[in-house]
PDB file of C-alpha atoms in Angstrom:
ATOM      1  CA  LEU A   7      57.969 -14.777  96.789  1.00 92.00           C
ATOM      2  CA  ARG A   8      55.695 -15.916  93.958  1.00 93.00           C
ATOM      3  CA  TRP A   9      53.561 -12.774  94.236  1.00 95.00           C
ATOM      4  CA  PHE A  10      56.646 -10.548  94.247  1.00 95.00           C
ATOM      5  CA  LYS A  11      58.071 -12.256  91.153  1.00 94.00           C
ATOM      6  CA  ARG A  12      54.883 -12.738  89.148  1.00 95.00           C
ATOM      7  CA  GLU A  13      52.876  -9.630  89.990  1.00 95.00           C
ATOM      8  CA  PHE A  14      54.837  -6.950  91.785  1.00 96.00           C
ATOM      9  CA  PHE A  15      58.313  -6.572  90.281  1.00 96.00           C
ATOM     10  CA  LYS A  16      59.440  -6.795  86.645  1.00 96.00           C
ATOM     11  CA  TRP A  17      62.768  -8.142  85.378  1.00 96.00           C
ATOM     12  CA  VAL A  18      64.518  -5.799  82.932  1.00 97.00           C
ATOM     13  CA  ASP A  19      67.421  -6.927  80.761  1.00 95.00           C
ATOM     14  CA  ALA A  20      66.961  -4.070  78.300  1.00 97.00           C
ATOM     15  CA  PRO A  21      64.219  -1.482  78.832  1.00 97.00           C
ATOM     16  CA  PRO A  22      61.732  -0.799  76.029  1.00 97.00           C
ATOM     17  CA  CYS A  23      62.161   2.410  74.054  1.00 98.00           C
ATOM     18  CA  ASN A  24      60.720   5.431  75.890  1.00 96.00           C
ATOM     19  CA  ILE A  25      59.412   6.818  72.562  1.00 97.00           C
ATOM     20  CA  CYS A  26      57.944   3.870  70.625  1.00 98.00           C
ATOM     21  CA  THR A  27      58.196   0.943  73.132  1.00 97.00           C
ATOM     22  CA  SER A  28      60.244  -1.161  70.682  1.00 98.00           C
ATOM     23  CA  LYS A  29      63.227  -3.286  71.691  1.00 98.00           C
ATOM     24  CA  THR A  30      66.515  -1.630  72.615  1.00 98.00           C
ATOM     25  CA  THR A  31      70.154  -2.686  72.621  1.00 98.00           C
ATOM     26  CA  PRO A  32      72.926  -1.551  74.989  1.00 98.00           C
ATOM     27  CA  CYS A  33      74.993   1.390  73.742  1.00 98.00           C
ATOM     28  CA  GLY A  34      77.055   2.567  76.705  1.00 98.00           C
ATOM     29  CA  SER A  35      76.695   4.401  79.952  1.00 98.00           C
ATOM     30  CA  GLY A  36      75.464   7.834  80.884  1.00 97.00           C
ATOM     31  CA  VAL A  37      76.070  10.457  83.520  1.00 97.00           C
ATOM     32  CA  PRO A  38      73.763  10.472  86.546  1.00 98.00           C
ATOM     33  CA  THR A  39      71.452  13.443  86.946  1.00 97.00           C
ATOM     34  CA  PRO A  40      70.977  15.049  90.370  1.00 97.00           C
ATOM     35  CA  GLU A  41      67.738  13.036  90.686  1.00 96.00           C
ATOM     36  CA  ASP A  42      69.559   9.801  89.809  1.00 97.00           C
ATOM     37  CA  ASN A  43      72.113  10.580  92.522  1.00 97.00           C
ATOM     38  CA  ARG A  44      69.336  11.362  94.989  1.00 97.00           C
ATOM     39  CA  TYR A  45      68.061   7.794  94.560  1.00 97.00           C
ATOM     40  CA  GLY A  46      71.483   6.121  94.589  1.00 96.00           C
ATOM     41  CA  ALA A  47      71.744   5.491  90.842  1.00 97.00           C
ATOM     42  CA  SER A  48      75.453   5.981  90.197  1.00 94.00           C
ATOM     43  CA  THR A  49      75.255   3.622  87.199  1.00 96.00           C
ATOM     44  CA  ILE A  50      73.206   4.755  84.204  1.00 98.00           C
ATOM     45  CA  GLU A  51      72.881   2.278  81.347  1.00 98.00           C
ATOM     46  CA  LEU A  52      72.024   3.597  77.884  1.00 98.00           C
ATOM     47  CA  TYR A  53      70.039   1.675  75.264  1.00 98.00           C
ATOM     48  CA  ARG A  54      69.385   2.522  71.587  1.00 98.00           C
ATOM     49  CA  CYS A  55      66.012   1.720  70.055  1.00 98.00           C
ATOM     50  CA  THR A  56      66.174  -0.773  67.181  1.00 98.00           C
ATOM     51  CA  VAL A  57      63.339   1.075  65.379  1.00 98.00           C
ATOM     52  CA  CYS A  58      63.525   4.836  66.007  1.00 98.00           C
ATOM     53  CA  SER A  59      67.172   5.024  67.238  1.00 98.00           C
ATOM     54  CA  SER A  60      66.280   7.106  70.297  1.00 98.00           C
ATOM     55  CA  ILE A  61      68.249   6.608  73.493  1.00 98.00           C
ATOM     56  CA  THR A  62      66.585   5.222  76.622  1.00 98.00           C
ATOM     57  CA  ARG A  63      68.261   5.676  80.006  1.00 98.00           C
ATOM     58  CA  PHE A  64      68.103   2.922  82.623  1.00 98.00           C
ATOM     59  CA  PRO A  65      69.264   4.217  86.026  1.00 98.00           C
ATOM     60  CA  ARG A  66      70.261   1.408  88.401  1.00 97.00           C
ATOM     61  CA  TYR A  67      68.498   2.731  91.495  1.00 97.00           C
ATOM     62  CA  ASN A  68      69.612   1.656  94.968  1.00 95.00           C
ATOM     63  CA  ASP A  69      66.976   3.511  96.967  1.00 96.00           C
ATOM     64  CA  PRO A  70      64.268   1.035  98.059  1.00 93.00           C
ATOM     65  CA  GLY A  71      61.616   3.772  98.092  1.00 93.00           C
ATOM     66  CA  LYS A  72      62.356   4.619  94.456  1.00 96.00           C
ATOM     67  CA  LEU A  73      62.268   0.908  93.619  1.00 96.00           C
ATOM     68  CA  LEU A  74      58.758   0.716  95.067  1.00 96.00           C
ATOM     69  CA  GLU A  75      57.876   3.329  92.433  1.00 96.00           C
ATOM     70  CA  THR A  76      59.715   1.841  89.431  1.00 96.00           C
ATOM     71  CA  ARG A  77      59.150  -1.829  90.366  1.00 96.00           C
ATOM     72  CA  CYS A  78      61.739  -3.037  87.871  1.00 96.00           C
ATOM     73  CA  GLY A  79      65.364  -4.029  87.609  1.00 96.00           C
ATOM     74  CA  ARG A  80      67.671  -6.987  87.985  1.00 95.00           C
ATOM     75  CA  CYS A  81      68.574  -9.125  90.990  1.00 93.00           C
ATOM     76  CA  GLY A  82      70.097  -6.226  92.948  1.00 93.00           C
ATOM     77  CA  GLU A  83      67.005  -4.064  92.622  1.00 96.00           C
ATOM     78  CA  TRP A  84      64.760  -7.064  93.342  1.00 96.00           C
ATOM     79  CA  ALA A  85      66.633  -7.999  96.526  1.00 96.00           C
ATOM     80  CA  ASN A  86      66.839  -4.385  97.679  1.00 95.00           C
ATOM     81  CA  CYS A  87      63.080  -3.859  97.385  1.00 96.00           C
ATOM     82  CA  PHE A  88      62.166  -7.314  98.713  1.00 97.00           C
ATOM     83  CA  THR A  89      64.395  -6.789 101.770  1.00 97.00           C
ATOM     84  CA  LEU A  90      62.614  -3.486 102.416  1.00 96.00           C
ATOM     85  CA  LEU A  91      59.222  -5.207 102.261  1.00 96.00           C
ATOM     86  CA  CYS A  92      60.378  -7.968 104.638  1.00 97.00           C
ATOM     87  CA  ARG A  93      61.636  -5.391 107.134  1.00 96.00           C
ATOM     88  CA  ALA A  94      58.420  -3.367 106.797  1.00 96.00           C
ATOM     89  CA  LEU A  95      56.566  -6.537 107.828  1.00 96.00           C
ATOM     90  CA  SER A  96      58.839  -6.776 110.909  1.00 97.00           C
ATOM     91  CA  TYR A  97      60.973  -9.673 109.669  1.00 97.00           C
ATOM     92  CA  GLU A  98      64.672  -9.622 110.434  1.00 98.00           C
ATOM     93  CA  ALA A  99      66.119  -9.522 106.914  1.00 98.00           C
ATOM     94  CA  ARG A 100      69.476  -8.932 105.302  1.00 97.00           C
ATOM     95  CA  PHE A 101      70.786  -8.250 101.800  1.00 92.00           C
ATOM     96  CA  VAL A 102      73.356 -10.796 100.536  1.00 93.00           C
ATOM     97  CA  VAL A 103      75.831 -10.486  97.618  1.00 91.00           C
ATOM     98  CA  ASP A 104      77.890 -13.473  96.492  1.00 88.00           C
ATOM     99  CA  TRP A 105      81.106 -13.734  94.490  1.00 86.00           C
ATOM    100  CA  THR A 106      79.166 -14.403  91.236  1.00 86.00           C
ATOM    101  CA  ASP A 107      77.545 -10.940  91.523  1.00 84.00           C
ATOM    102  CA  HIS A 108      74.143 -12.371  92.427  1.00 90.00           C
ATOM    103  CA  VAL A 109      72.093 -10.696  95.154  1.00 94.00           C
ATOM    104  CA  TRP A 110      69.271 -12.044  97.321  1.00 94.00           C
ATOM    105  CA  THR A 111      67.599 -11.651 100.706  1.00 97.00           C
ATOM    106  CA  GLU A 112      67.950 -13.783 103.795  1.00 97.00           C
ATOM    107  CA  VAL A 113      65.232 -13.751 106.450  1.00 97.00           C
ATOM    108  CA  PHE A 114      65.721 -15.056 109.969  1.00 98.00           C
ATOM    109  CA  SER A 115      63.247 -17.863 110.634  1.00 96.00           C
ATOM    110  CA  GLU A 116      62.281 -18.402 114.231  1.00 95.00           C
ATOM    111  CA  LYS A 117      60.749 -21.731 113.203  1.00 96.00           C
ATOM    112  CA  PHE A 118      64.029 -22.991 111.694  1.00 96.00           C
ATOM    113  CA  GLU A 119      66.211 -20.945 114.099  1.00 97.00           C
ATOM    114  CA  ARG A 120      68.472 -19.803 111.249  1.00 97.00           C
ATOM    115  CA  TRP A 121      68.760 -17.460 108.288  1.00 97.00           C
ATOM    116  CA  VAL A 122      66.724 -18.651 105.293  1.00 97.00           C
ATOM    117  CA  HIS A 123      67.579 -17.893 101.654  1.00 96.00           C
ATOM    118  CA  CYS A 124      64.788 -15.960  99.863  1.00 96.00           C
ATOM    119  CA  ASP A 125      65.606 -15.183  96.239  1.00 95.00           C
ATOM    120  CA  SER A 126      62.863 -12.880  95.000  1.00 95.00           C
ATOM    121  CA  SER A 127      64.140 -12.761  91.414  1.00 94.00           C
ATOM    122  CA  GLU A 128      63.924 -16.568  91.196  1.00 93.00           C
ATOM    123  CA  ALA A 129      60.985 -17.050  93.622  1.00 94.00           C
ATOM    124  CA  LYS A 130      63.120 -19.557  95.572  1.00 94.00           C
ATOM    125  CA  PHE A 131      62.839 -20.244  99.294  1.00 95.00           C
ATOM    126  CA  ASP A 132      65.582 -21.964 101.268  1.00 93.00           C
ATOM    127  CA  THR A 133      67.509 -23.141  98.208  1.00 90.00           C
ATOM    128  CA  PRO A 134      70.859 -21.359  98.571  1.00 82.00           C
ATOM    129  CA  LEU A 135      72.714 -23.780  96.269  1.00 78.00           C
ATOM    130  CA  MET A 136      70.329 -23.388  93.325  1.00 70.00           C
TER     131      MET A 136
END
């Protein structure tokens, strides 16, 4: 979990400007392209650069393979990709969404004989009430 959080995946509240890499602010939503749809991004967030005013698109991908490429997002993208990695390593893993709109992974532990909370965006293990 620490490696995934610190080295592999990157949290993105607002993406940097695609033109000048400056900070951006939210300015609405966009229409998915055919490629966005191919990778499950039905939500496209738009951000305006605070320096050059260009628009940066932030597709909210749901395809784990695409997330291995982009390696960025929020808790949903983190959990989606982390669950894929757990399954690729032959762990029984599931994707969990709670009523507060937070998403994480649970992995079945043979040692504990139960499902264990693994929150990759927080690097937390077995702390479901955090």
